[in-house]
Coordinates of C-alpha atoms in Angstrom, one line a residue:
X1 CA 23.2 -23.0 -26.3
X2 CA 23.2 -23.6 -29.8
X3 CA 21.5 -20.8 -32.7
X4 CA 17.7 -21.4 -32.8
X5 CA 16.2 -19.0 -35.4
X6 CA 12.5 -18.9 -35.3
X7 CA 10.7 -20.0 -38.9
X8 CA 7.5 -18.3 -39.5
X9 CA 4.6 -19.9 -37.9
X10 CA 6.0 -21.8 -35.7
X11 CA 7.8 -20.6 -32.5
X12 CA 9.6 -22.6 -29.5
X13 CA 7.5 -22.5 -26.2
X14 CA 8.6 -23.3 -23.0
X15 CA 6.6 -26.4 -21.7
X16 CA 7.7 -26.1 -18.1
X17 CA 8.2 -23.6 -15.9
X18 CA 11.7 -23.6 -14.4
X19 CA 11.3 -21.9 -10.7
X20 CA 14.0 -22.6 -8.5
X21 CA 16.8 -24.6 -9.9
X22 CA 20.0 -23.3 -9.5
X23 CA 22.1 -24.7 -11.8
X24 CA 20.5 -24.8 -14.8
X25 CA 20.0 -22.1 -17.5
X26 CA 15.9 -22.4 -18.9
X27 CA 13.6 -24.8 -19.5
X28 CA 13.6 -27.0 -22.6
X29 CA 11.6 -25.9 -25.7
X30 CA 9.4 -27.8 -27.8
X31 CA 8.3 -26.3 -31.4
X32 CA 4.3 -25.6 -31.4
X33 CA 2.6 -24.3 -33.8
X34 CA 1.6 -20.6 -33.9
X35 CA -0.9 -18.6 -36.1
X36 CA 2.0 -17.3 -39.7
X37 CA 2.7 -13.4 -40.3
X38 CA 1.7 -11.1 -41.3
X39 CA 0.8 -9.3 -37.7
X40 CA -0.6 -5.9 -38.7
X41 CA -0.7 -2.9 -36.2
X42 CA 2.6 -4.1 -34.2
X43 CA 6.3 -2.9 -34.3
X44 CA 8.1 -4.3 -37.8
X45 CA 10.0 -6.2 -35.1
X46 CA 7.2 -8.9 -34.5
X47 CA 4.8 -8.3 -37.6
X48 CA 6.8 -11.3 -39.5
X49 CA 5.8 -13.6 -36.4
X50 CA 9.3 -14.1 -35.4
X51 CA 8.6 -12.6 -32.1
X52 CA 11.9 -12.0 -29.3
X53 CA 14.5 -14.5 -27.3
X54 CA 14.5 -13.4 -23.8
X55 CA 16.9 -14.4 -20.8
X56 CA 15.6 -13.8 -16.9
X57 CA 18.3 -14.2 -14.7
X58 CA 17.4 -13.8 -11.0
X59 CA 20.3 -14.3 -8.2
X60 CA 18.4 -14.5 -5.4
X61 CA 15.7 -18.0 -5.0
X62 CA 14.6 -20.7 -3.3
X63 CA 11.2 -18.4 -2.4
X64 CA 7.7 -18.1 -3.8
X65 CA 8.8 -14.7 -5.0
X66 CA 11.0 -15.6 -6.9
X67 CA 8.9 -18.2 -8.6
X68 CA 5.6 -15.7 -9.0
X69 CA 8.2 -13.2 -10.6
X70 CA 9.9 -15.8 -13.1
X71 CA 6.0 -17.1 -13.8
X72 CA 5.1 -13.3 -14.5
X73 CA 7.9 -13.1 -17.2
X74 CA 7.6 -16.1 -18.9
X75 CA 3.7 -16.3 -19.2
X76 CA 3.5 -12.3 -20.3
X77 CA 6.1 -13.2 -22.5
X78 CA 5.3 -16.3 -24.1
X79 CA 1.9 -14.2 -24.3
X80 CA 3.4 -12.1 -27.2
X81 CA 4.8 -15.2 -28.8
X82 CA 8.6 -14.7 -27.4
X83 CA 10.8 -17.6 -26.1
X84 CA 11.5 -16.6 -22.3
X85 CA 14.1 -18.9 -20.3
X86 CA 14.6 -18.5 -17.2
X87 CA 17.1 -19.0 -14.4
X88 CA 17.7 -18.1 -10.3
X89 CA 21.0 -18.7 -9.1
X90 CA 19.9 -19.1 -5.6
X91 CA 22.4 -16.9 -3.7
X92 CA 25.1 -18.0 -5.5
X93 CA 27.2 -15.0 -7.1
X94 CA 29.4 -17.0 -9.1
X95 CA 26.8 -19.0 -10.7
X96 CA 24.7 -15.7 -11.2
X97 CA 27.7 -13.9 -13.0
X98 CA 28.3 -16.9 -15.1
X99 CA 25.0 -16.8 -16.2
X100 CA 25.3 -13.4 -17.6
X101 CA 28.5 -14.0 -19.0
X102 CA 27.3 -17.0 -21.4
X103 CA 24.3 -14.8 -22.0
X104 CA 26.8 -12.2 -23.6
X105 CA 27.6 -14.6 -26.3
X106 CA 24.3 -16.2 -26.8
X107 CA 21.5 -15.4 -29.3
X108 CA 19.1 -13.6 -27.0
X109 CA 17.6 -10.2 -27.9
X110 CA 16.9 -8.8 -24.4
X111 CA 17.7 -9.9 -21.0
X112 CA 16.0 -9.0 -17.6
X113 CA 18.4 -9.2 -14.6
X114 CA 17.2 -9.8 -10.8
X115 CA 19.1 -8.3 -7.6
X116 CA 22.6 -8.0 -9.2
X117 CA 23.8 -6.0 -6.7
X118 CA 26.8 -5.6 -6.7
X119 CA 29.7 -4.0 -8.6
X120 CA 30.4 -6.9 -10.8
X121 CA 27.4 -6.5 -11.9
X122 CA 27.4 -3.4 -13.7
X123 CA 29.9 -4.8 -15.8
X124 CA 28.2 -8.0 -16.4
X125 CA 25.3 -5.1 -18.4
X126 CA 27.7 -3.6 -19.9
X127 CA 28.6 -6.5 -21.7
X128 CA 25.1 -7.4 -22.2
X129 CA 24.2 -4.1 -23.9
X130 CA 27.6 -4.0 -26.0
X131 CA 26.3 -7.1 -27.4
X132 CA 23.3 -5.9 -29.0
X133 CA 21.2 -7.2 -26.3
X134 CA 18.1 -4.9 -24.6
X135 CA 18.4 -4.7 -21.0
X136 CA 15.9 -4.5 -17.8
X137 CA 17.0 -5.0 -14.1
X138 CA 15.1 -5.2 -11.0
X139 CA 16.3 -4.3 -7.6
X140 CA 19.6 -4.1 -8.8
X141 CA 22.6 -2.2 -8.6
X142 CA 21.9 1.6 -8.9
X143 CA 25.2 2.8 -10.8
X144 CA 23.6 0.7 -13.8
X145 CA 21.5 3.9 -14.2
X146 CA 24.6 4.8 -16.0
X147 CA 24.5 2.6 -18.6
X148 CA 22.4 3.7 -21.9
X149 CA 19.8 2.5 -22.4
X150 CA 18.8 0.5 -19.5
X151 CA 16.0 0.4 -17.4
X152 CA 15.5 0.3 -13.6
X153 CA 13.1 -1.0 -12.4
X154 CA 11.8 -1.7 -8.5
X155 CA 9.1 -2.4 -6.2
X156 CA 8.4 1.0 -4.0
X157 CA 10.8 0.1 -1.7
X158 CA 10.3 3.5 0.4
X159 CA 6.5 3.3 0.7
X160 CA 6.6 -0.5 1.0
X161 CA 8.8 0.3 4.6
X162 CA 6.5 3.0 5.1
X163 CA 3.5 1.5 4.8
X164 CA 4.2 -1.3 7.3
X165 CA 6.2 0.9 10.0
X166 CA 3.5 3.8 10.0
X167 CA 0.9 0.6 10.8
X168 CA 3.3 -0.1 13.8
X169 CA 3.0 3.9 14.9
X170 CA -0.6 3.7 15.1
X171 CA -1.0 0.7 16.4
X172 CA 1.4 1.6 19.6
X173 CA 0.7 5.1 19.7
X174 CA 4.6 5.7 18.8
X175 CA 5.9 3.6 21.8
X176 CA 7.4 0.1 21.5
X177 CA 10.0 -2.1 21.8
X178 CA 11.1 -3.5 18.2
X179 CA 13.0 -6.6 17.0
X180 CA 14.7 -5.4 13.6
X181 CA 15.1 -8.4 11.0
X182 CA 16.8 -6.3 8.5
X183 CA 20.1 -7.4 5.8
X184 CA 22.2 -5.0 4.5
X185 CA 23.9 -4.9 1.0
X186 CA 21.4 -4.7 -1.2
X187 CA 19.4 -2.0 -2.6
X188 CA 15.8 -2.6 -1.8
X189 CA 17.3 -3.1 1.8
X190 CA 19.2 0.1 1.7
X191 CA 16.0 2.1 0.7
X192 CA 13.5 0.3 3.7
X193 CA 16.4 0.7 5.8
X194 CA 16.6 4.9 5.2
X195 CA 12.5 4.9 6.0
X196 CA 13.5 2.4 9.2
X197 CA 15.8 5.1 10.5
X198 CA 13.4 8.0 9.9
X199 CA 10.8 6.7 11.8
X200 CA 13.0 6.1 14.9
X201 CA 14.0 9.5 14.4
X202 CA 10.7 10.9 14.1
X203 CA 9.3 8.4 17.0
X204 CA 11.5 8.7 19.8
X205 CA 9.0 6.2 21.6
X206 CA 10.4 3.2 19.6
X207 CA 13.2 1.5 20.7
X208 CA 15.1 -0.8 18.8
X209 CA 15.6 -3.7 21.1
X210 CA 17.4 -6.2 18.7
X211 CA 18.4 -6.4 15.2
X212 CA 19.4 -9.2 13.1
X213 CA 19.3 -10.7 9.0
X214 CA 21.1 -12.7 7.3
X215 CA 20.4 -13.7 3.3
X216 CA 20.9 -17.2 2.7
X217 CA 19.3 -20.2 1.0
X218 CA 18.0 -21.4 4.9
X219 CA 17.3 -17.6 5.7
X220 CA 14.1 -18.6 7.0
X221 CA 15.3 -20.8 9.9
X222 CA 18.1 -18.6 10.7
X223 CA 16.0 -16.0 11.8
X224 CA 14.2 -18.3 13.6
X225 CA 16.9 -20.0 15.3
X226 CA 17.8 -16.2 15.7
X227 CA 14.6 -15.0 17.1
X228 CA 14.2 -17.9 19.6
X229 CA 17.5 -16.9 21.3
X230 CA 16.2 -13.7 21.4
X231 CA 13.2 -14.2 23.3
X232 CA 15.7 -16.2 25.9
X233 CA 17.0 -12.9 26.6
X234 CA 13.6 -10.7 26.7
X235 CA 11.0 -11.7 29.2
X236 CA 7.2 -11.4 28.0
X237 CA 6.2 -7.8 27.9
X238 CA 9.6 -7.0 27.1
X239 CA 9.0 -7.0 23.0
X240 CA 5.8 -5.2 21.3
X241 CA 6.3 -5.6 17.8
X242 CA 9.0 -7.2 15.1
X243 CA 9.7 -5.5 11.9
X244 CA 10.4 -7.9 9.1
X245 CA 12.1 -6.2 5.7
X246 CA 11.7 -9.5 3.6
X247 CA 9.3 -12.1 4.0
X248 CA 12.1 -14.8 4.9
X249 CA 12.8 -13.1 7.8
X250 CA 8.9 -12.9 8.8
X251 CA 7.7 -16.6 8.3
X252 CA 11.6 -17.7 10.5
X253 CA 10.3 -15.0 13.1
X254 CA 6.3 -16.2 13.3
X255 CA 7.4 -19.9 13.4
X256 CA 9.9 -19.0 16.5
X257 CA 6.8 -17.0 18.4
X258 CA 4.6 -19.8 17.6
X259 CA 6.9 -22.6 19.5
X260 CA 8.0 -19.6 22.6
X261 CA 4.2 -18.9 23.1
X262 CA 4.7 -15.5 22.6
X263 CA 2.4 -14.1 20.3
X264 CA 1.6 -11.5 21.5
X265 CA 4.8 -10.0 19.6
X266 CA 2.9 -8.2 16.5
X267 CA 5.0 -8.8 13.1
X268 CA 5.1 -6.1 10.5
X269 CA 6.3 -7.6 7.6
X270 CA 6.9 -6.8 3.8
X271 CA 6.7 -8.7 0.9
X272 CA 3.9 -11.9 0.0
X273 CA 3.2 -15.2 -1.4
X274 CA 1.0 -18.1 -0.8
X275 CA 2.7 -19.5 2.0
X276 CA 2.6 -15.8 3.5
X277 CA -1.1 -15.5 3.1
X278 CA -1.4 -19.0 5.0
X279 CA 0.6 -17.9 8.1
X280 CA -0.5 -14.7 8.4
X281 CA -4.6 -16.2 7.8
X282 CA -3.9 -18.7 10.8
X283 CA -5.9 -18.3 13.3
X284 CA -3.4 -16.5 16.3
X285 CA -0.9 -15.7 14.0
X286 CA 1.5 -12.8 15.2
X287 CA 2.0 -12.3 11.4
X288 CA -0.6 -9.0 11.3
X289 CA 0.3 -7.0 8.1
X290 CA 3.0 -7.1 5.4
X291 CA 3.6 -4.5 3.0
X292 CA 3.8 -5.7 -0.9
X293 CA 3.8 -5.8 -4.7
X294 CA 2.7 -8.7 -6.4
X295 CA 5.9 -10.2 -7.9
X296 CA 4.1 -12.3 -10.5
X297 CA 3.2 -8.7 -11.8
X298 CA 6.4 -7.6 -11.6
X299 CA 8.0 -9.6 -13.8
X300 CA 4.9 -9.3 -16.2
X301 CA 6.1 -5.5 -15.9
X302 CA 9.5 -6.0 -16.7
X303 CA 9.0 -7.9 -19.8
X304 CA 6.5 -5.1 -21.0
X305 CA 9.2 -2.8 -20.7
X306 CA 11.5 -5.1 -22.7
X307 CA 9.3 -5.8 -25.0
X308 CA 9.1 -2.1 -25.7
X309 CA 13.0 -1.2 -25.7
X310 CA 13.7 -4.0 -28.8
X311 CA 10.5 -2.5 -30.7
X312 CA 12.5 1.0 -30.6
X313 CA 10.0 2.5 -28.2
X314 CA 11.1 5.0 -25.8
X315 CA 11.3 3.8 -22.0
X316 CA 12.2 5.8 -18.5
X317 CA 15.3 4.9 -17.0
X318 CA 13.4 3.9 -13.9
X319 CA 10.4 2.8 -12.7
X320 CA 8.7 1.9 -9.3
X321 CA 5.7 -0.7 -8.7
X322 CA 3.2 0.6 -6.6
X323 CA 2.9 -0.9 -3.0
X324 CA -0.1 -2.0 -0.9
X325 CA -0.7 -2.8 2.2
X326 CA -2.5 -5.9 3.6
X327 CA -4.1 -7.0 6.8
X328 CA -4.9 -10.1 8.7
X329 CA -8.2 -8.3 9.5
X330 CA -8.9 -8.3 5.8
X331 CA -7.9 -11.7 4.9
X332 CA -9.7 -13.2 7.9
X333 CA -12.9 -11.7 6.8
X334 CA -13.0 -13.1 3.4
X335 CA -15.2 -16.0 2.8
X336 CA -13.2 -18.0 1.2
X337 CA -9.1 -18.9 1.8
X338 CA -7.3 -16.1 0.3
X339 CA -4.2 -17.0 -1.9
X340 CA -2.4 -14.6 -4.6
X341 CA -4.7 -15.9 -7.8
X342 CA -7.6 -14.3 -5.2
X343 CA -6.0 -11.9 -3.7
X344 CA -7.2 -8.9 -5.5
X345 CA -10.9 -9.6 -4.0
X346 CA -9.2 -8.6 -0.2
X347 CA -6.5 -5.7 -2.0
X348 CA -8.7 -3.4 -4.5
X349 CA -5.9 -3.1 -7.6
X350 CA -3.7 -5.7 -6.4
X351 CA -2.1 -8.2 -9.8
X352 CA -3.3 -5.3 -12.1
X353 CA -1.6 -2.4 -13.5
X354 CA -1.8 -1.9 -17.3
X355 CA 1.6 0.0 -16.7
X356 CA 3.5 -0.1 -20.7
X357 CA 0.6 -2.5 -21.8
X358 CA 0.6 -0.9 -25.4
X359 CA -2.8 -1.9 -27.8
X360 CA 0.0 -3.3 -30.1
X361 CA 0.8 -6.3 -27.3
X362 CA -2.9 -6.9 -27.0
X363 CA -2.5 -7.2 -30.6
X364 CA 0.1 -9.8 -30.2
X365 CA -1.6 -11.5 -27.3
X366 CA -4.3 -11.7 -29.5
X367 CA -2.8 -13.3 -32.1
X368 CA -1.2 -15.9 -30.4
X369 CA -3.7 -16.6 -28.2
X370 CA -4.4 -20.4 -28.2

């Protein structure tokens, strides 16, 4: 990517969003015209207008999270008059740490890396932050904790689990038969998983009956190719509830219930998007609560905390969005479809969170504001 310099008064700006292409490395920029510097009241690095170059690089895709957390980047972002390009790399580890590499040796100032979990990773930041480059991951690695300067950040993984499984408690009184949809090998999973195990512990009424998970770009109808063969196996009455750590694994397991007939199953699911809030809205859906955070804020959160790291302002090392817990009770009683722009009218707090929203990025937002 060649050098591009911002000139005062005018910045590039993204004019599409790039969601869920693998292979390619941002969107093209277009210059615009921008309000000159002077800004008064912000950091001296944005008060000459020349605002911030920002990478997202995101390894898992092909899901409306990952498309509502890259949107939550790029618009907070572009909000404070930075150029924000994104990429997923849709499963694929070799394209995700080639990314990074040819981030090293490009002109960003800060990069926000998505589920790099493994080892390779860590060096991949290290390079990034011996660069010059600011650095924010999410659901990432955990030994990156040891590199100054970065930040952690991740949804509540523990209370997200927690919030969901205690629902399936109550609602069988502590005895039922459970299909596990569960991957292992990545952090987020590793955390739900700890809470999984500590309520079977704690319950000795549940029993596990099944487990399966696989992440792929088709994880969706693997589980549900998974789930069907399942239900071969386990007559009616033989399975109360299904516990679903990642959404993918929910909407494969609802579609297979929906074609056995069995829906009486419950699912307990975590994570949300639009397509979620469909399915689980449907009229005889077995798709009763999922846990979540709502990604789009996420990656508006992540950028904050960027933002703050390259104007010198001090950040924690970790951070955790909080979780909330939603219904199909709560959704059906709505008067109107529920969707994620609408979602905070069902979930009280849900898409806000002025969480390292400093009066010196309203400033900016300000400014720039069209």
């Amino acid at each position: 990517m060649t050098k591009n310099i911002f000139k005062k008064g005018i910045v590039a700006l993204t004019t599409a969003t790039l969601l869920l292409t693998g292979c390619s490395g941002g969107g093209d920029s277009a210059a615009s015209s921008k309000p000159t510097g002077p800004i008064e009241n912000v950091p001296e690095k944005f008060a000459d207008g020349e605002g911030a170059k920002i990478k997202v690089i995101r390894k898992i895709g092909g899901d409306d999270h990952t498309a509502q957390f890259l949107a939550g980047a790029k618009e907070e972002g572009e909000s404070l008059g930075f150029t924000v390009d994104v990429f997923t790399a849709n499963g694929d580890s070799a394209k995700f740490h080639d990314a990074i590499n040819q981030t090293v040796n490009q002109d960003y100032d800060g990069v926000i890396i998505s589920h790099g979990d493994d080892s390779a990773t860590v060096g991949g930041v290290q390079q990034l932050v011996d660069s010059g480059k600011e650095v924010v991951t999410f659901d990432s690695n955990g030994d990156l904790a040891n590199i100054e300067g970065v930040t952690l950040t991740s949804q509540d993984d523990e209370e997200l689990a927690k919030l969901a499984l205690d629902q399936l408690v109550n609602d069988f009184n502590g005895e039922a038969n459970v299909v596990y949809l569960w991957v292992d090998g990545f952090p987020p999973m590793v955390r739900r998983n700890n809470v999984y195990k500590e309520t079977l512990e704690n319950n000795p009424g549940l029993n596990e009956v099944e487990r399966f998970g696989v992440a792929a770009a088709d994880t969706s109808v693997q589980t549900q190719n998974a789930v069907a063969a399942m239900l071969n196996k386990h007559p009616k009455g033989s399975i109360d509830a299904i516990f679903a750590t990642w959404d993918a694994f929910a909407v494969g397991a609802a579609r297979a219930l929906k074609e056995a007939g069995r829906e009486e199953i419950k699912i307990y699911g975590i994570d949300v998007s639009n397509a979620d809030l469909q399915e689980i809205s449907t009229e005889g859906s077995p798709w009763k609560y999922t846990a979540a955070v709502d990604p789009k804020l996420i990656g508006a959160v992540n950028l904050r905390l960027l933002a703050k790291k390259l104007a010198g302002e001090e950040t924690p090392q970790t951070y955790d969005l909080e979780a909330s817990l939603i219904s199909q009770e709560d959704l059906k009683q709505s008067n109107e479809a529920v969707n994620m722009g609408n979602l905070s009218s069902v979930v009280e707090g849900w898409g806000e969170s002025d969480s390292f929203l400093e009066e010196w990025m309203n400033t900016l937002k300000e400014h720039y504001k069209k």
